[in-house]
Structures are given as structure tokens and as C-alpha cells.
Amino acid sequence: MKYKVMVAVVSLVGLLFSGCATPTTEAALTVSDAWVRPVALMSEAQPTTAGEVTNAEHGGHNDMAMGGVTSAAYLTLRNGTPNADALVRASSDAAEVVELHNVEMVDSVMQMRPVEQIEVPAQGQSELKPGGYHIMLINVTRELKPGDTVDLTLTFRSGAELTVSAEVRQP
Ligand SMILES: [Cu+2]
């Protein structure tokens, strides 16, 4: 009885696996669920998003005394190749400066830190999500309303480059 269930599960997994391994144009690296936090430009009171740090912490990146408006992009990276890879750079049509960040607890305070790269394991995935790794959009150049889209170009350690369209939406 138990054995039969096991067989059923195994064959189902096998089916899923063969379904993924389409011989034509199999994407080595894929991006899914890409989204960006909305921002309103020109509003006097810019609410600070929970879990993120205010512009003051980004003083080094802002030449303007008032500081630019920031947002963050999140997505899931999948690596279908047998080799580990890493996201090493990102750029966007909606921000002057784009950095890769992580959120760490430092003396029980959440702080954002730039990181060199975000690892994507072989045959695995990495999630960029609130409270963890994210793509920081610094000096956002236009209003980002829910429903808008933001282009993100992602460069990987392997040299692969992907451009994705991220939807602006509330967390
Ligand atoms: Cu950040």
C-alpha cells in the first residue's frame, strides 16, 4: 500500500521533471515574480517603508542634500544549470543608481547593507524578498504607481544578462 503511494509520487516527480526539461531553448537562468515598491515623487511626507532604511543611510550615494527617493525590487532567481551562479549587478530605467542589498540584524536593529553578489545555487533558486536580499533603486527618476512596470537588467557572474519587466505593487 505504502509502496504504491511512493511509486505514484516518484512517477509524478519524474513527469514534472521531464516536463521541465524541454529540449528547445531551455533557459539557464530565469526570473519570476518580479515586483517593485511604489513611490510617489514630489510628496512632502515620504513614508518610510517598513523594513527599509531612510535615505539618510544612503548618504554616500546621494549628491543632493535632500536625498533622492528610493524603492526596492524583489524577484525569484532560478538557476537551471549545473553550475552555481550569482547576480552581480542590476540596472533599471527608473533609478539613477541600483545596488544589491541585504538586510541584517545589527544589535537588534534591521540594517540594509550593500552586497557584492547574490548567490544562485546550481539547480536551485534565490528569493529576493522584503526583509532579505533586494535590489535597491536609488534616486528614482519617475513616479512608480501600482500597475506601472519597471525594467530591470540583471547581470550574472557567468556573464549571462536578463532583462525583466517588474510590476509596481504594494508588498
Ligand atoms: Cu536596500
PDB file of C-alpha atoms and ligand atoms in Angstrom:
ATOM      1  CA  MET A   1       0.000   0.000   0.000  1.00  0.00           C
ATOM      2  CA  LYS A   2       2.657   2.460   1.124  1.00  0.00           C
ATOM      3  CA  TYR A   3       4.910   1.243  -1.664  1.00  0.00           C
ATOM      4  CA  LYS A   4       2.272   2.002  -4.273  1.00  0.00           C
ATOM      5  CA  VAL A   5       1.902   5.561  -2.993  1.00  0.00           C
ATOM      6  CA  MET A   6       5.652   6.012  -3.196  1.00  0.00           C
ATOM      7  CA  VAL A   7       5.667   4.798  -6.786  1.00  0.00           C
ATOM      8  CA  ALA A   8       2.910   7.217  -7.652  1.00  0.00           C
ATOM      9  CA  VAL A   9       4.840  10.116  -6.118  1.00  0.00           C
ATOM     10  CA  VAL A  10       8.061   9.160  -7.845  1.00  0.00           C
ATOM     11  CA  SER A  11       6.417   8.897 -11.245  1.00  0.00           C
ATOM     12  CA  LEU A  12       4.703  12.235 -10.694  1.00  0.00           C
ATOM     13  CA  VAL A  13       8.044  13.854  -9.888  1.00  0.00           C
ATOM     14  CA  GLY A  14       9.507  12.169 -12.932  1.00  0.00           C
ATOM     15  CA  LEU A  15       6.698  13.567 -15.036  1.00  0.00           C
ATOM     16  CA  LEU A  16       7.241  17.088 -13.701  1.00  0.00           C
ATOM     17  CA  PHE A  17      10.938  16.789 -14.297  1.00  0.00           C
ATOM     18  CA  SER A  18      10.587  15.642 -17.881  1.00  0.00           C
ATOM     19  CA  GLY A  19       8.074  18.429 -18.396  1.00  0.00           C
ATOM     20  CA  CYS A  20      10.670  20.988 -17.353  1.00  0.00           C
ATOM     21  CA  ALA A  21      13.463  19.540 -19.434  1.00  0.00           C
ATOM     22  CA  THR A  22      12.131  20.698 -22.776  1.00  0.00           C
ATOM     23  CA  PRO A  23      14.926  20.262 -25.298  1.00  0.00           C
ATOM     24  CA  THR A  24      14.193  23.560 -27.068  1.00  0.00           C
ATOM     25  CA  THR A  25      15.504  26.896 -25.756  1.00  0.00           C
ATOM     26  CA  GLU A  26      15.758  25.847 -22.118  1.00  0.00           C
ATOM     27  CA  ALA A  27      16.523  28.968 -20.150  1.00  0.00           C
ATOM     28  CA  ALA A  28      19.565  28.536 -17.967  1.00  0.00           C
ATOM     29  CA  LEU A  29      18.584  31.350 -15.648  1.00  0.00           C
ATOM     30  CA  THR A  30      15.041  32.551 -15.176  1.00  0.00           C
ATOM     31  CA  VAL A  31      13.347  35.268 -13.199  1.00  0.00           C
ATOM     32  CA  SER A  32       9.825  35.135 -11.805  1.00  0.00           C
ATOM     33  CA  ASP A  33       7.539  37.212  -9.605  1.00  0.00           C
ATOM     34  CA  ALA A  34       9.458  40.464 -10.136  1.00  0.00           C
ATOM     35  CA  TRP A  35       7.886  43.451  -8.396  1.00  0.00           C
ATOM     36  CA  VAL A  36       8.814  46.927  -7.188  1.00  0.00           C
ATOM     37  CA  ARG A  37       7.576  49.005  -4.272  1.00  0.00           C
ATOM     38  CA  PRO A  38       5.528  52.036  -5.373  1.00  0.00           C
ATOM     39  CA  VAL A  39       6.925  55.517  -4.785  1.00  0.00           C
ATOM     40  CA  ALA A  40       5.350  58.929  -5.172  1.00  0.00           C
ATOM     41  CA  LEU A  41       7.663  61.751  -6.179  1.00  0.00           C
ATOM     42  CA  MET A  42       7.108  65.327  -5.044  1.00  0.00           C
ATOM     43  CA  SER A  43       5.099  64.377  -1.984  1.00  0.00           C
ATOM     44  CA  GLU A  44       6.377  66.178   1.101  1.00  0.00           C
ATOM     45  CA  ALA A  45       5.918  63.295   3.507  1.00  0.00           C
ATOM     46  CA  GLN A  46       7.563  60.237   2.007  1.00  0.00           C
ATOM     47  CA  PRO A  47       6.505  57.335   4.194  1.00  0.00           C
ATOM     48  CA  THR A  48       9.350  55.076   5.109  1.00  0.00           C
ATOM     49  CA  THR A  49       8.603  51.532   4.143  1.00  0.00           C
ATOM     50  CA  ALA A  50       8.757  49.076   6.981  1.00  0.00           C
ATOM     51  CA  GLY A  51      11.948  47.073   6.985  1.00  0.00           C
ATOM     52  CA  GLU A  52      13.781  49.559   4.825  1.00  0.00           C
ATOM     53  CA  VAL A  53      16.043  52.325   5.971  1.00  0.00           C
ATOM     54  CA  THR A  54      15.582  56.019   5.222  1.00  0.00           C
ATOM     55  CA  ASN A  55      17.632  57.914   2.689  1.00  0.00           C
ATOM     56  CA  ALA A  56      19.957  59.176   5.387  1.00  0.00           C
ATOM     57  CA  GLU A  57      21.637  55.777   5.422  1.00  0.00           C
ATOM     58  CA  HIS A  58      22.293  56.144   1.729  1.00  0.00           C
ATOM     59  CA  GLY A  59      24.068  59.476   2.136  1.00  0.00           C
ATOM     60  CA  GLY A  60      27.102  58.147   0.331  1.00  0.00           C
ATOM     61  CA  HIS A  61      25.086  57.610  -2.822  1.00  0.00           C
ATOM     62  CA  ASN A  62      23.176  60.865  -2.831  1.00  0.00           C
ATOM     63  CA  ASP A  63      24.785  64.041  -4.009  1.00  0.00           C
ATOM     64  CA  MET A  64      21.633  66.048  -3.461  1.00  0.00           C
ATOM     65  CA  ALA A  65      21.370  67.481   0.019  1.00  0.00           C
ATOM     66  CA  MET A  66      17.721  66.480   0.252  1.00  0.00           C
ATOM     67  CA  GLY A  67      18.486  62.943  -0.793  1.00  0.00           C
ATOM     68  CA  GLY A  68      16.787  61.011  -3.558  1.00  0.00           C
ATOM     69  CA  VAL A  69      13.757  58.817  -3.376  1.00  0.00           C
ATOM     70  CA  THR A  70      14.423  55.119  -3.021  1.00  0.00           C
ATOM     71  CA  SER A  71      12.481  51.989  -3.806  1.00  0.00           C
ATOM     72  CA  ALA A  72      13.288  48.304  -3.898  1.00  0.00           C
ATOM     73  CA  ALA A  73      12.775  45.476  -6.360  1.00  0.00           C
ATOM     74  CA  TYR A  74      12.164  41.846  -5.427  1.00  0.00           C
ATOM     75  CA  LEU A  75      12.142  38.691  -7.511  1.00  0.00           C
ATOM     76  CA  THR A  76      12.929  35.000  -7.597  1.00  0.00           C
ATOM     77  CA  LEU A  77      16.012  33.795  -9.465  1.00  0.00           C
ATOM     78  CA  ARG A  78      16.122  30.211 -10.742  1.00  0.00           C
ATOM     79  CA  ASN A  79      19.249  28.533 -11.964  1.00  0.00           C
ATOM     80  CA  GLY A  80      18.598  25.502 -14.148  1.00  0.00           C
ATOM     81  CA  THR A  81      22.260  24.924 -14.906  1.00  0.00           C
ATOM     82  CA  PRO A  82      24.623  22.516 -13.118  1.00  0.00           C
ATOM     83  CA  ASN A  83      26.850  25.468 -12.192  1.00  0.00           C
ATOM     84  CA  ALA A  84      26.415  27.902  -9.319  1.00  0.00           C
ATOM     85  CA  ASP A  85      25.948  31.465 -10.476  1.00  0.00           C
ATOM     86  CA  ALA A  86      25.348  34.821  -8.823  1.00  0.00           C
ATOM     87  CA  LEU A  87      23.619  38.092  -9.515  1.00  0.00           C
ATOM     88  CA  VAL A  88      26.444  40.633  -9.561  1.00  0.00           C
ATOM     89  CA  ARG A  89      24.862  43.777 -10.990  1.00  0.00           C
ATOM     90  CA  ALA A  90      21.500  45.317 -11.759  1.00  0.00           C
ATOM     91  CA  SER A  91      20.362  48.421 -13.574  1.00  0.00           C
ATOM     92  CA  SER A  92      16.968  49.984 -14.184  1.00  0.00           C
ATOM     93  CA  ASP A  93      15.207  52.518 -16.352  1.00  0.00           C
ATOM     94  CA  ALA A  94      13.634  54.008 -13.219  1.00  0.00           C
ATOM     95  CA  ALA A  95      16.626  54.816 -10.992  1.00  0.00           C
ATOM     96  CA  GLU A  96      19.964  56.588 -11.297  1.00  0.00           C
ATOM     97  CA  VAL A  97      21.775  54.145  -9.025  1.00  0.00           C
ATOM     98  CA  VAL A  98      20.990  50.483  -8.464  1.00  0.00           C
ATOM     99  CA  GLU A  99      22.616  48.396  -5.744  1.00  0.00           C
ATOM    100  CA  LEU A 100      22.313  44.842  -4.450  1.00  0.00           C
ATOM    101  CA  HIS A 101      21.414  44.842  -0.761  1.00  0.00           C
ATOM    102  CA  ASN A 102      20.747  42.520   2.117  1.00  0.00           C
ATOM    103  CA  VAL A 103      19.006  43.212   5.411  1.00  0.00           C
ATOM    104  CA  GLU A 104      20.850  42.198   8.556  1.00  0.00           C
ATOM    105  CA  MET A 105      20.153  42.449  12.233  1.00  0.00           C
ATOM    106  CA  VAL A 106      22.847  44.603  13.838  1.00  0.00           C
ATOM    107  CA  ASP A 107      22.389  44.994  17.602  1.00  0.00           C
ATOM    108  CA  SER A 108      18.715  44.078  17.176  1.00  0.00           C
ATOM    109  CA  VAL A 109      18.270  46.798  14.554  1.00  0.00           C
ATOM    110  CA  MET A 110      17.423  45.966  10.937  1.00  0.00           C
ATOM    111  CA  GLN A 111      20.008  47.471   8.623  1.00  0.00           C
ATOM    112  CA  MET A 112      20.488  47.357   4.893  1.00  0.00           C
ATOM    113  CA  ARG A 113      23.935  46.523   3.616  1.00  0.00           C
ATOM    114  CA  PRO A 114      25.236  46.543   0.045  1.00  0.00           C
ATOM    115  CA  VAL A 115      26.439  43.118  -1.042  1.00  0.00           C
ATOM    116  CA  GLU A 116      28.873  42.170  -3.799  1.00  0.00           C
ATOM    117  CA  GLN A 117      26.638  39.464  -5.202  1.00  0.00           C
ATOM    118  CA  ILE A 118      23.612  37.292  -4.547  1.00  0.00           C
ATOM    119  CA  GLU A 119      24.370  33.606  -4.977  1.00  0.00           C
ATOM    120  CA  VAL A 120      22.052  31.379  -7.018  1.00  0.00           C
ATOM    121  CA  PRO A 121      22.923  27.719  -6.367  1.00  0.00           C
ATOM    122  CA  ALA A 122      23.204  25.188  -9.190  1.00  0.00           C
ATOM    123  CA  GLN A 123      19.786  23.668  -9.933  1.00  0.00           C
ATOM    124  CA  GLY A 124      18.432  25.962  -7.252  1.00  0.00           C
ATOM    125  CA  GLN A 125      16.909  29.329  -6.592  1.00  0.00           C
ATOM    126  CA  SER A 126      17.340  32.524  -4.612  1.00  0.00           C
ATOM    127  CA  GLU A 127      14.483  34.655  -3.403  1.00  0.00           C
ATOM    128  CA  LEU A 128      14.791  38.408  -3.135  1.00  0.00           C
ATOM    129  CA  LYS A 129      12.065  39.456  -0.721  1.00  0.00           C
ATOM    130  CA  PRO A 130      11.246  42.046   1.935  1.00  0.00           C
ATOM    131  CA  GLY A 131      13.468  41.599   4.965  1.00  0.00           C
ATOM    132  CA  GLY A 132      16.227  39.956   2.943  1.00  0.00           C
ATOM    133  CA  TYR A 133      18.073  40.368  -0.311  1.00  0.00           C
ATOM    134  CA  HIS A 134      16.714  43.097  -2.572  1.00  0.00           C
ATOM    135  CA  ILE A 135      17.619  45.304  -5.491  1.00  0.00           C
ATOM    136  CA  MET A 136      17.821  48.879  -4.193  1.00  0.00           C
ATOM    137  CA  LEU A 137      16.638  51.601  -6.538  1.00  0.00           C
ATOM    138  CA  ILE A 138      18.316  54.850  -5.504  1.00  0.00           C
ATOM    139  CA  ASN A 139      17.285  58.259  -6.845  1.00  0.00           C
ATOM    140  CA  VAL A 140      14.141  57.031  -8.526  1.00  0.00           C
ATOM    141  CA  THR A 141      13.587  59.125 -11.629  1.00  0.00           C
ATOM    142  CA  ARG A 142       9.803  58.856 -12.007  1.00  0.00           C
ATOM    143  CA  GLU A 143       6.701  58.164 -10.017  1.00  0.00           C
ATOM    144  CA  LEU A 144       6.064  54.450  -9.623  1.00  0.00           C
ATOM    145  CA  LYS A 145       2.352  53.808  -9.339  1.00  0.00           C
ATOM    146  CA  PRO A 146       0.809  50.401  -8.737  1.00  0.00           C
ATOM    147  CA  GLY A 147       0.314  48.784 -12.137  1.00  0.00           C
ATOM    148  CA  ASP A 148       3.309  50.536 -13.711  1.00  0.00           C
ATOM    149  CA  THR A 149       6.207  48.450 -14.918  1.00  0.00           C
ATOM    150  CA  VAL A 150       9.915  48.903 -14.308  1.00  0.00           C
ATOM    151  CA  ASP A 151      12.599  47.370 -16.499  1.00  0.00           C
ATOM    152  CA  LEU A 152      15.410  45.654 -14.629  1.00  0.00           C
ATOM    153  CA  THR A 153      18.560  44.412 -16.322  1.00  0.00           C
ATOM    154  CA  LEU A 154      20.338  41.726 -14.336  1.00  0.00           C
ATOM    155  CA  THR A 155      23.947  40.723 -14.920  1.00  0.00           C
ATOM    156  CA  PHE A 156      25.278  37.434 -13.606  1.00  0.00           C
ATOM    157  CA  ARG A 157      28.774  36.249 -12.704  1.00  0.00           C
ATOM    158  CA  SER A 158      28.658  33.809 -15.638  1.00  0.00           C
ATOM    159  CA  GLY A 159      28.177  36.749 -17.988  1.00  0.00           C
ATOM    160  CA  ALA A 160      24.500  36.000 -18.557  1.00  0.00           C
ATOM    161  CA  GLU A 161      22.266  39.036 -18.767  1.00  0.00           C
ATOM    162  CA  LEU A 162      18.496  39.098 -18.344  1.00  0.00           C
ATOM    163  CA  THR A 163      16.047  41.965 -18.720  1.00  0.00           C
ATOM    164  CA  VAL A 164      12.766  41.620 -16.886  1.00  0.00           C
ATOM    165  CA  SER A 165       9.695  43.736 -16.540  1.00  0.00           C
ATOM    166  CA  ALA A 166       8.755  44.175 -12.871  1.00  0.00           C
ATOM    167  CA  GLU A 167       5.275  45.193 -11.807  1.00  0.00           C
ATOM    168  CA  VAL A 168       4.885  48.044  -9.348  1.00  0.00           C
ATOM    169  CA  ARG A 169       2.694  46.860  -6.489  1.00  0.00           C
ATOM    170  CA  GLN A 170       2.170  47.112  -2.755  1.00  0.00           C
ATOM    171  CA  PRO A 171       4.015  44.490  -0.675  1.00  0.00           C
TER     172      PRO A 171
HETATM  173 CU    CU B   1      18.328  48.492   0.378  1.00  0.00          CU
END
